mmCIF file of C-alpha atoms in Angstrom:
data_model
loop_
_atom_site.group_PDB
_atom_site.id
_atom_site.type_symbol
_atom_site.label_atom_id
_atom_site.label_comp_id
_atom_site.label_asym_id
_atom_site.label_seq_id
_atom_site.Cartn_x
_atom_site.Cartn_y
_atom_site.Cartn_z
ATOM 1 C CA MET A 48 -31.038 -4.007 -28.205
ATOM 2 C CA GLN A 49 -33.981 -5.521 -26.356
ATOM 3 C CA PRO A 50 -35.874 -2.723 -24.565
ATOM 4 C CA ASN A 51 -36.920 -3.274 -20.842
ATOM 5 C CA VAL A 52 -40.507 -2.042 -20.698
ATOM 6 C CA LEU A 53 -42.702 -1.569 -17.618
ATOM 7 C CA VAL A 54 -46.520 -1.499 -18.479
ATOM 8 C CA VAL A 55 -48.344 0.155 -15.645
ATOM 9 C CA ASP A 56 -52.217 -0.053 -15.717
ATOM 10 C CA ASP A 57 -54.872 -1.033 -13.149
ATOM 11 C CA GLU A 58 -56.791 -2.921 -15.805
ATOM 12 C CA ALA A 59 -55.043 -6.183 -15.524
ATOM 13 C CA ALA A 60 -56.579 -7.733 -18.593
ATOM 14 C CA PHE A 61 -55.217 -4.704 -20.525
ATOM 15 C CA ALA A 62 -51.847 -4.654 -19.069
ATOM 16 C CA LYS A 63 -51.125 -8.363 -19.256
ATOM 17 C CA THR A 64 -52.352 -8.539 -22.963
ATOM 18 C CA LEU A 65 -50.325 -5.549 -23.916
ATOM 19 C CA ALA A 66 -47.242 -7.081 -22.117
ATOM 20 C CA GLU A 67 -47.659 -10.241 -24.147
ATOM 21 C CA ARG A 68 -47.925 -8.458 -27.404
ATOM 22 C CA LEU A 69 -44.895 -6.310 -26.615
ATOM 23 C CA ALA A 70 -42.930 -9.445 -25.722
ATOM 24 C CA LEU A 71 -43.855 -10.952 -29.101
ATOM 25 C CA ARG A 72 -42.305 -7.748 -30.563
ATOM 26 C CA ASP A 73 -38.932 -8.590 -28.915
ATOM 27 C CA CYS A 74 -39.401 -6.290 -25.607
ATOM 28 C CA ARG A 75 -38.606 -7.666 -22.070
ATOM 29 C CA VAL A 76 -41.789 -6.566 -20.299
ATOM 30 C CA THR A 77 -42.749 -6.179 -16.552
ATOM 31 C CA VAL A 78 -46.377 -5.419 -15.456
ATOM 32 C CA ALA A 79 -47.372 -3.180 -12.555
ATOM 33 C CA LEU A 80 -51.104 -2.799 -11.604
ATOM 34 C CA ASN A 81 -50.783 0.534 -9.795
ATOM 35 C CA GLY A 82 -48.383 3.481 -9.212
ATOM 36 C CA ASN A 83 -46.899 1.942 -5.900
ATOM 37 C CA GLU A 84 -46.058 -1.310 -7.662
ATOM 38 C CA ALA A 85 -44.621 0.603 -10.541
ATOM 39 C CA MET A 86 -42.323 2.447 -8.110
ATOM 40 C CA GLU A 87 -41.056 -0.732 -6.474
ATOM 41 C CA VAL A 88 -40.317 -2.206 -10.040
ATOM 42 C CA VAL A 89 -38.232 0.887 -11.169
ATOM 43 C CA GLN A 90 -36.219 0.682 -8.066
ATOM 44 C CA LYS A 91 -35.468 -3.048 -8.381
ATOM 45 C CA ILE A 92 -35.367 -3.783 -12.081
ATOM 46 C CA TYR A 93 -33.530 -1.905 -14.852
ATOM 47 C CA ILE A 94 -36.257 -0.212 -16.868
ATOM 48 C CA ASP A 95 -35.776 1.732 -20.305
ATOM 49 C CA VAL A 96 -39.437 2.676 -20.833
ATOM 50 C CA VAL A 97 -42.491 2.953 -18.823
ATOM 51 C CA ILE A 98 -45.902 2.732 -20.589
ATOM 52 C CA LEU A 99 -48.027 4.535 -17.943
ATOM 53 C CA ASP A 100 -51.931 4.792 -17.761
ATOM 54 C CA LEU A 101 -52.915 8.234 -16.492
ATOM 55 C CA ALA A 102 -56.188 7.190 -14.721
ATOM 56 C CA MET A 103 -55.427 4.880 -11.826
ATOM 57 C CA PRO A 104 -56.712 4.698 -8.303
ATOM 58 C CA GLY A 105 -54.297 5.516 -5.351
ATOM 59 C CA LEU A 106 -51.056 6.938 -6.952
ATOM 60 C CA ASP A 107 -52.398 8.074 -10.270
ATOM 61 C CA GLY A 108 -50.485 8.513 -13.362
ATOM 62 C CA ILE A 109 -49.268 12.108 -12.982
ATOM 63 C CA ALA A 110 -48.127 11.337 -9.363
ATOM 64 C CA THR A 111 -46.419 8.227 -10.544
ATOM 65 C CA LEU A 112 -44.772 10.048 -13.369
ATOM 66 C CA LYS A 113 -43.487 12.605 -10.928
ATOM 67 C CA ALA A 114 -42.073 9.948 -8.514
ATOM 68 C CA ILE A 115 -40.296 8.023 -11.433
ATOM 69 C CA LYS A 116 -38.744 11.189 -12.739
ATOM 70 C CA ARG A 117 -37.570 12.200 -9.258
ATOM 71 C CA ILE A 118 -35.690 8.812 -8.637
ATOM 72 C CA LYS A 119 -34.947 7.839 -12.184
ATOM 73 C CA PRO A 120 -34.962 10.708 -14.676
ATOM 74 C CA GLN A 121 -33.247 8.690 -17.293
ATOM 75 C CA ILE A 122 -36.370 6.446 -17.730
ATOM 76 C CA GLU A 123 -38.455 7.461 -20.694
ATOM 77 C CA VAL A 124 -42.279 7.547 -19.953
ATOM 78 C CA ILE A 125 -44.988 7.145 -22.595
ATOM 79 C CA MET A 126 -48.435 7.941 -21.210
ATOM 80 C CA LEU A 127 -51.767 6.251 -22.093
ATOM 81 C CA THR A 128 -54.989 8.006 -21.717
ATOM 82 C CA GLY A 129 -58.499 7.032 -22.289
ATOM 83 C CA ASN A 130 -59.861 10.703 -22.146
ATOM 84 C CA ALA A 131 -60.876 12.571 -25.233
ATOM 85 C CA THR A 132 -59.379 15.611 -23.611
ATOM 86 C CA THR A 133 -55.719 15.967 -23.470
ATOM 87 C CA GLU A 134 -55.292 18.277 -20.474
ATOM 88 C CA THR A 135 -53.824 15.674 -18.235
ATOM 89 C CA ALA A 136 -51.523 14.339 -20.913
ATOM 90 C CA SER A 137 -50.274 17.829 -21.626
ATOM 91 C CA GLU A 138 -49.446 18.259 -17.861
ATOM 92 C CA GLY A 139 -47.512 14.990 -18.159
ATOM 93 C CA LEU A 140 -45.509 16.282 -21.093
ATOM 94 C CA GLU A 141 -44.596 19.227 -19.070
ATOM 95 C CA MET A 142 -43.392 16.987 -16.277
ATOM 96 C CA GLY A 143 -41.002 15.146 -18.619
ATOM 97 C CA ALA A 144 -43.187 12.400 -20.212
ATOM 98 C CA MET A 145 -41.963 11.744 -23.786
ATOM 99 C CA ASP A 146 -45.226 11.350 -25.500
ATOM 100 C CA TYR A 147 -48.778 9.970 -24.962
ATOM 101 C CA LEU A 148 -51.126 7.708 -26.894
ATOM 102 C CA MET A 149 -54.840 7.240 -26.720
ATOM 103 C CA LYS A 150 -56.604 4.211 -25.870
ATOM 104 C CA PRO A 151 -57.624 1.812 -27.629
ATOM 105 C CA LEU A 152 -53.979 1.533 -28.763
ATOM 106 C CA ASP A 153 -52.336 0.947 -32.060
ATOM 107 C CA ILE A 154 -49.508 -1.404 -31.127
ATOM 108 C CA GLU A 155 -47.216 -0.458 -34.001
ATOM 109 C CA SER A 156 -47.388 3.263 -32.983
ATOM 110 C CA LEU A 157 -46.416 2.120 -29.526
ATOM 111 C CA VAL A 158 -43.549 0.087 -30.599
ATOM 112 C CA GLU A 159 -42.360 2.946 -32.717
ATOM 113 C CA LEU A 160 -42.475 5.322 -29.723
ATOM 114 C CA ILE A 161 -40.619 2.684 -27.546
ATOM 115 C CA ASN A 162 -37.848 2.481 -30.286
ATOM 116 C CA MET A 163 -37.661 6.313 -30.252
ATOM 117 C CA ALA A 164 -37.561 6.467 -26.508
ATOM 118 C CA LEU A 165 -34.534 4.042 -26.512
ATOM 119 C CA LYS A 166 -32.695 6.228 -29.093
ATOM 120 C CA ARG A 167 -33.451 9.313 -26.975
ATOM 121 C CA LYS A 168 -32.332 7.542 -23.777
ATOM 122 C CA SER A 169 -29.055 6.299 -25.387
ATOM 123 C CA TRP A 170 -28.365 9.740 -26.918
ATOM 124 C CA ARG A 171 -28.875 11.326 -23.578
ATOM 125 C CA GLU A 172 -26.625 8.852 -21.813
ATOM 126 C CA VAL A 173 -23.886 9.422 -24.337
ATOM 127 C CA LYS A 174 -24.286 13.256 -23.917
ATOM 128 C CA THR A 175 -24.100 12.943 -20.229
ATOM 129 C CA GLN A 176 -20.941 10.774 -20.390
ATOM 130 C CA ALA A 177 -19.271 13.371 -22.851
ATOM 131 C CA GLU A 178 -19.956 16.267 -20.514
ATOM 132 C CA PRO A 179 -16.976 17.067 -18.303
ATOM 133 C CA MET B 1039 -86.118 31.502 -15.236
ATOM 134 C CA ASN B 1040 -84.844 32.805 -11.853
ATOM 135 C CA ALA B 1041 -81.326 32.679 -10.249
ATOM 136 C CA LYS B 1042 -82.247 29.617 -8.221
ATOM 137 C CA GLN B 1043 -83.737 27.708 -11.127
ATOM 138 C CA HIS B 1044 -80.502 28.430 -13.176
ATOM 139 C CA ALA B 1045 -78.454 27.108 -10.367
ATOM 140 C CA VAL B 1046 -80.490 23.946 -10.144
ATOM 141 C CA LYS B 1047 -80.255 23.600 -13.932
ATOM 142 C CA ASP B 1048 -76.540 24.006 -13.808
ATOM 143 C CA GLU B 1049 -76.148 21.467 -10.997
ATOM 144 C CA ASN B 1050 -78.117 18.952 -12.878
ATOM 145 C CA ILE B 1051 -76.053 19.286 -15.954
ATOM 146 C CA ARG B 1052 -72.863 19.102 -14.057
ATOM 147 C CA PHE B 1053 -74.030 15.842 -12.525
ATOM 148 C CA PHE B 1054 -75.194 14.411 -15.764
ATOM 149 C CA GLY B 1055 -71.704 15.325 -17.300
ATOM 150 C CA LYS B 1056 -69.734 13.633 -14.489
ATOM 151 C CA ILE B 1057 -71.684 10.570 -14.737
ATOM 152 C CA VAL B 1058 -71.388 10.440 -18.627
ATOM 153 C CA ALA B 1059 -67.556 11.082 -18.332
ATOM 154 C CA SER B 1060 -67.140 8.378 -15.942
ATOM 155 C CA ILE B 1061 -69.202 5.828 -17.905
ATOM 156 C CA SER B 1062 -67.348 6.768 -21.192
ATOM 157 C CA HIS B 1063 -63.979 6.145 -19.506
ATOM 158 C CA GLU B 1064 -65.180 2.682 -18.420
ATOM 159 C CA ILE B 1065 -66.351 1.885 -22.025
ATOM 160 C CA LYS B 1066 -62.948 3.102 -23.354
ATOM 161 C CA ASN B 1067 -61.256 0.714 -20.960
ATOM 162 C CA VAL B 1068 -63.363 -2.147 -22.182
ATOM 163 C CA LEU B 1069 -62.698 -1.288 -25.861
ATOM 164 C CA ALA B 1070 -58.969 -1.097 -25.134
ATOM 165 C CA ILE B 1071 -58.933 -4.597 -23.663
ATOM 166 C CA ILE B 1072 -60.983 -6.027 -26.540
ATOM 167 C CA ASN B 1073 -58.574 -4.183 -29.005
ATOM 168 C CA GLU B 1074 -55.535 -5.857 -27.284
ATOM 169 C CA LYS B 1075 -57.110 -9.339 -27.147
ATOM 170 C CA ALA B 1076 -58.147 -8.992 -30.931
ATOM 171 C CA GLY B 1077 -54.642 -7.802 -31.623
ATOM 172 C CA LEU B 1078 -53.127 -10.911 -29.837
ATOM 173 C CA LEU B 1079 -55.269 -13.139 -31.814
ATOM 174 C CA ASN B 1080 -53.945 -11.529 -34.969
ATOM 175 C CA ASP B 1081 -50.467 -11.819 -33.730
ATOM 176 C CA LEU B 1082 -50.862 -15.484 -32.981
ATOM 177 C CA THR B 1083 -52.424 -16.102 -36.451
ATOM 178 C CA LEU B 1084 -49.538 -14.352 -38.118
ATOM 179 C CA MET B 1085 -47.100 -16.574 -36.150
ATOM 180 C CA ALA B 1086 -49.047 -19.741 -37.120
ATOM 181 C CA GLN B 1087 -48.731 -18.690 -40.758
ATOM 182 C CA LYS B 1088 -45.037 -18.601 -40.380
ATOM 183 C CA GLY B 1089 -45.041 -22.145 -38.810
ATOM 184 C CA THR B 1090 -45.562 -21.652 -35.097
ATOM 185 C CA ALA B 1091 -47.861 -24.263 -33.668
ATOM 186 C CA LEU B 1092 -51.236 -22.692 -32.776
ATOM 187 C CA ASP B 1093 -52.250 -23.397 -29.213
ATOM 188 C CA LEU B 1094 -56.021 -23.912 -29.338
ATOM 189 C CA GLY B 1095 -56.487 -23.695 -25.592
ATOM 190 C CA ARG B 1096 -54.962 -20.262 -25.705
ATOM 191 C CA ILE B 1097 -57.148 -19.131 -28.533
ATOM 192 C CA GLN B 1098 -60.143 -20.424 -26.537
ATOM 193 C CA ALA B 1099 -58.960 -18.494 -23.449
ATOM 194 C CA ILE B 1100 -58.578 -15.252 -25.462
ATOM 195 C CA SER B 1101 -61.952 -15.728 -26.963
ATOM 196 C CA ASN B 1102 -63.550 -16.300 -23.508
ATOM 197 C CA ASP B 1103 -61.800 -13.048 -22.175
ATOM 198 C CA MET B 1104 -63.221 -11.042 -25.130
ATOM 199 C CA GLN B 1105 -66.739 -12.419 -24.438
ATOM 200 C CA ALA B 1106 -66.324 -11.554 -20.762
ATOM 201 C CA GLN B 1107 -65.323 -7.863 -21.744
ATOM 202 C CA ILE B 1108 -68.344 -7.643 -24.072
ATOM 203 C CA LYS B 1109 -70.591 -8.686 -21.144
ATOM 204 C CA ARG B 1110 -68.968 -5.935 -19.021
ATOM 205 C CA GLY B 1111 -69.453 -3.349 -21.712
ATOM 206 C CA ASP B 1112 -73.124 -4.398 -22.138
ATOM 207 C CA ALA B 1113 -73.720 -3.981 -18.353
ATOM 208 C CA ILE B 1114 -72.063 -0.514 -18.504
ATOM 209 C CA ILE B 1115 -74.218 0.595 -21.375
ATOM 210 C CA LYS B 1116 -77.496 -0.872 -19.805
ATOM 211 C CA ASN B 1117 -76.753 1.308 -16.693
ATOM 212 C CA MET B 1118 -75.981 4.298 -18.788
ATOM 213 C CA ASN B 1119 -79.166 3.837 -20.540
ATOM 214 C CA LYS B 1120 -81.190 3.494 -17.321
ATOM 215 C CA PHE B 1121 -79.555 6.719 -16.073
ATOM 216 C CA ALA B 1122 -80.077 8.641 -19.251
ATOM 217 C CA HIS B 1123 -83.758 7.744 -19.408
ATOM 218 C CA SER B 1124 -84.145 8.880 -15.863
ATOM 219 C CA VAL B 1125 -83.496 12.457 -16.861
ATOM 220 C CA ASP B 1126 -86.758 12.920 -18.585
ATOM 221 C CA GLU B 1127 -88.813 10.775 -16.447
ATOM 222 C CA ALA B 1128 -91.648 12.498 -14.498
ATOM 223 C CA ILE B 1129 -92.524 11.464 -10.952
ATOM 224 C CA GLN B 1130 -92.960 7.793 -10.558
ATOM 225 C CA GLN B 1131 -92.859 4.726 -8.302
ATOM 226 C CA ILE B 1132 -89.149 3.759 -7.761
ATOM 227 C CA ASN B 1133 -87.725 0.756 -6.111
ATOM 228 C CA LEU B 1134 -85.223 2.402 -3.598
ATOM 229 C CA MET B 1135 -82.855 -0.669 -3.731
ATOM 230 C CA GLU B 1136 -82.772 -0.548 -7.482
ATOM 231 C CA ILE B 1137 -82.083 3.257 -7.805
ATOM 232 C CA THR B 1138 -79.391 3.084 -4.943
ATOM 233 C CA GLY B 1139 -77.868 0.119 -6.611
ATOM 234 C CA LEU B 1140 -77.558 1.952 -9.922
ATOM 235 C CA MET B 1141 -75.967 4.941 -8.208
ATOM 236 C CA THR B 1142 -73.616 2.717 -6.242
ATOM 237 C CA THR B 1143 -72.458 1.078 -9.402
ATOM 238 C CA LEU B 1144 -71.976 4.369 -11.179
ATOM 239 C CA ALA B 1145 -69.987 5.731 -8.368
ATOM 240 C CA GLU B 1146 -67.585 2.789 -8.299
ATOM 241 C CA ARG B 1147 -65.096 4.370 -10.526
ATOM 242 C CA SER B 1148 -64.895 7.504 -8.403
ATOM 243 C CA ALA B 1149 -64.702 5.107 -5.277
ATOM 244 C CA SER B 1150 -61.866 3.117 -6.842
ATOM 245 C CA ARG B 1151 -59.917 6.302 -7.508
ATOM 246 C CA GLN B 1152 -60.153 7.123 -3.925
ATOM 247 C CA GLY B 1153 -59.310 3.484 -2.831
ATOM 248 C CA VAL B 1154 -62.755 3.014 -1.333
ATOM 249 C CA THR B 1155 -65.165 0.076 -1.455
ATOM 250 C CA LEU B 1156 -68.764 0.525 -1.833
ATOM 251 C CA CYS B 1157 -70.828 -2.133 -0.092
ATOM 252 C CA LEU B 1158 -74.379 -2.273 -0.825
ATOM 253 C CA ILE B 1159 -76.379 -4.604 1.420
ATOM 254 C CA PRO B 1160 -78.857 -6.537 -0.710
ATOM 255 C CA LEU B 1161 -82.670 -6.474 0.362
ATOM 256 C CA SER B 1162 -85.082 -8.800 -1.170
ATOM 257 C CA SER B 1163 -88.027 -6.578 -0.601
ATOM 258 C CA SER B 1164 -87.156 -2.842 -1.104
ATOM 259 C CA PRO B 1165 -89.355 0.101 -0.118
ATOM 260 C CA MET B 1166 -90.968 1.942 -2.931
ATOM 261 C CA VAL B 1167 -90.777 5.632 -3.190
ATOM 262 C CA GLN B 1168 -92.767 7.996 -5.468
ATOM 263 C CA THR B 1169 -90.544 10.819 -6.661
ATOM 264 C CA ARG B 1170 -88.591 12.129 -9.625
ATOM 265 C CA PRO B 1171 -85.727 9.603 -10.411
ATOM 266 C CA PHE B 1172 -83.108 12.055 -11.573
ATOM 267 C CA LEU B 1173 -83.335 14.171 -8.538
ATOM 268 C CA LEU B 1174 -83.156 11.209 -6.238
ATOM 269 C CA GLU B 1175 -80.038 9.932 -8.126
ATOM 270 C CA LEU B 1176 -78.446 13.325 -7.791
ATOM 271 C CA LEU B 1177 -79.198 13.167 -3.975
ATOM 272 C CA ILE B 1178 -77.797 9.641 -3.581
ATOM 273 C CA TRP B 1179 -74.727 10.466 -5.665
ATOM 274 C CA ASN B 1180 -74.006 13.499 -3.400
ATOM 275 C CA CYS B 1181 -74.478 11.267 -0.271
ATOM 276 C CA LEU B 1182 -71.829 8.868 -1.727
ATOM 277 C CA GLN B 1183 -69.380 11.692 -2.537
ATOM 278 C CA PHE B 1184 -69.730 13.045 0.936
ATOM 279 C CA ALA B 1185 -69.207 9.583 2.516
ATOM 280 C CA MET B 1186 -66.354 8.371 0.320
ATOM 281 C CA PRO B 1187 -63.522 10.747 1.593
ATOM 282 C CA ARG B 1188 -64.711 10.415 5.284
ATOM 283 C CA CYS B 1189 -64.855 6.577 5.741
ATOM 284 C CA GLY B 1190 -61.633 6.294 7.579
ATOM 285 C CA GLU B 1191 -58.938 3.670 7.508
ATOM 286 C CA LYS B 1192 -61.144 0.913 6.494
ATOM 287 C CA LYS B 1193 -62.040 2.661 3.343
ATOM 288 C CA THR B 1194 -65.491 1.162 3.054
ATOM 289 C CA VAL B 1195 -68.803 2.879 2.885
ATOM 290 C CA THR B 1196 -71.672 0.423 3.627
ATOM 291 C CA ILE B 1197 -75.028 1.280 2.124
ATOM 292 C CA GLN B 1198 -78.241 0.042 3.654
ATOM 293 C CA ILE B 1199 -81.897 0.456 2.655
ATOM 294 C CA GLU B 1200 -84.450 0.375 5.499
ATOM 295 C CA GLN B 1201 -88.065 0.840 5.983
ATOM 296 C CA ALA B 1202 -88.020 2.948 9.226
ATOM 297 C CA MET B 1203 -91.031 4.227 11.114
ATOM 298 C CA GLN B 1204 -90.932 7.652 9.519
ATOM 299 C CA GLY B 1205 -90.431 6.148 6.095
ATOM 300 C CA PRO B 1206 -87.907 4.734 3.636
ATOM 301 C CA GLN B 1207 -84.150 5.477 4.516
ATOM 302 C CA VAL B 1208 -80.772 5.135 2.975
ATOM 303 C CA LYS B 1209 -78.071 4.678 5.429
ATOM 304 C CA PHE B 1210 -74.428 5.260 4.578
ATOM 305 C CA SER B 1211 -72.197 3.923 7.310
ATOM 306 C CA LEU B 1212 -68.686 5.290 7.330
ATOM 307 C CA GLY B 1213 -67.114 2.532 9.493
ATOM 308 C CA ASN B 1214 -65.720 3.765 12.860
ATOM 309 C CA ASN B 1215 -64.442 7.095 11.552
ATOM 310 C CA PRO B 1216 -65.438 9.938 13.844
ATOM 311 C CA ILE B 1217 -66.823 12.902 12.011
ATOM 312 C CA GLU B 1218 -65.800 15.956 13.917
ATOM 313 C CA GLU B 1219 -66.754 18.801 11.629
ATOM 314 C CA PRO B 1220 -70.361 20.118 11.874
ATOM 315 C CA VAL B 1221 -72.308 18.989 8.852
ATOM 316 C CA ALA B 1222 -74.787 21.433 7.450
ATOM 317 C CA PHE B 1223 -75.542 20.058 3.796
ATOM 318 C CA GLU B 1224 -76.456 23.717 3.009
ATOM 319 C CA ASN B 1225 -75.364 23.171 -0.687
ATOM 320 C CA LEU B 1226 -77.969 20.362 -0.958
ATOM 321 C CA SER B 1227 -80.864 22.242 0.665
ATOM 322 C CA TRP B 1228 -82.463 23.101 -2.738
ATOM 323 C CA LEU B 1229 -82.349 19.352 -3.632
ATOM 324 C CA LEU B 1230 -83.465 18.163 -0.308
ATOM 325 C CA GLU B 1231 -86.409 20.610 -0.542
ATOM 326 C CA MET B 1232 -87.388 19.418 -4.015
ATOM 327 C CA VAL B 1233 -87.192 15.741 -3.094
ATOM 328 C CA GLN B 1234 -88.800 16.475 0.303
ATOM 329 C CA ALA B 1235 -86.123 14.603 1.930
ATOM 330 C CA ASP B 1236 -84.086 14.929 5.103
ATOM 331 C CA LEU B 1237 -80.375 14.453 5.500
ATOM 332 C CA ARG B 1238 -78.542 14.219 8.611
ATOM 333 C CA MET B 1239 -75.241 12.916 10.168
ATOM 334 C CA LEU B 1240 -75.312 10.728 13.130
ATOM 335 C CA VAL B 1241 -71.934 11.660 14.500
ATOM 336 C CA ALA B 1242 -71.697 8.947 17.240
ATOM 337 C CA GLU B 1243 -72.713 6.242 14.801
ATOM 338 C CA SER B 1244 -70.663 7.612 11.814
ATOM 339 C CA GLN B 1245 -73.686 7.302 9.770
ATOM 340 C CA LEU B 1246 -75.251 9.566 7.096
ATOM 341 C CA ILE B 1247 -78.983 9.079 6.990
ATOM 342 C CA LEU B 1248 -81.136 10.028 3.997
ATOM 343 C CA SER B 1249 -84.778 9.915 4.913
ATOM 344 C CA LEU B 1250 -87.244 10.061 2.021
ATOM 345 C CA PRO B 1251 -91.112 10.443 1.820
ATOM 346 C CA GLU B 1252 -92.927 7.553 0.388
ATOM 347 C CA LYS B 1253 -94.634 10.063 -1.989
ATOM 348 C CA ILE B 1254 -93.653 13.576 -2.776
ATOM 349 C CA ALA B 1255 -96.324 16.206 -3.481
ATOM 350 C CA CYS B 1256 -96.621 16.677 -7.240
ATOM 351 C CA ASN B 1257 -96.549 20.372 -7.028
ATOM 352 C CA ALA B 1258 -93.173 20.164 -5.386
ATOM 353 C CA ILE B 1259 -91.214 20.085 -8.665
#
């Protein structure tokens, strides 16, 4: 199954190159350069996994995560952080993000997480359908 | 060391920490981009080894992007270096335009997070001031931090250096955003005293004016 991935990062060069590399690894990728754009995308397009930078101007990573989880709780979110401290990432985990990765990224670790996110999402969907 | 000196030292360390954290984040971003570009080159090479035609124009573009990021990283590190050296520099002649430019650049990340644009008006011949660079940097930083959340709908802070009758000034214009609250700058009184500067808000003009002496007394610090 080809995962539908949304990459959200205000560093356009980073977001677009990462999107290209994920596309080479069989992902269907959309890019958003800020939290507001990300919200528009998740409302218009079917997304399985969001790769979300935590430090963004305007609607920051944590606010975007909250907004995504409020309207589409089934979407899995993997956070990206450039900070050496993990306080914000821990806050994100408490708000329902699946995991986080540090920048600079290891692409294979990210792909592994995307695949895990897909499995988790399908399992959750099956569970929801099975519930009376 | 008395309580006041402790407080000053703490404030200086806090300021230094904030700047270093901001710069390190910028450097991380540059490294993250170079990492992705290098990874993409590797991906394309592996694909070429498996028979996919290599697009040389694409390779050239990626290489140019990497060089641009290296230039960006170099500029960030140069600014960090200038800033770091200012900590241990004694009183010296400073080009007011240059030091304001440095602090404006260092505050850009903080501005960007607030959706604010910092616009420094260039000046070919800047006034010089004789002062301690680190304290002046801290003062300009505080002025920018005060101005950014108060610059109204235009979200722009315009910074201008002037040689006024009473001495060199840095003007921070906040657009047409009226400032209604009284502004005392009590938290900066120790710093203003050390730099022998004056900071006032012109409410009608929505301007913050930092007035500096051309030369501070050496026994002031």
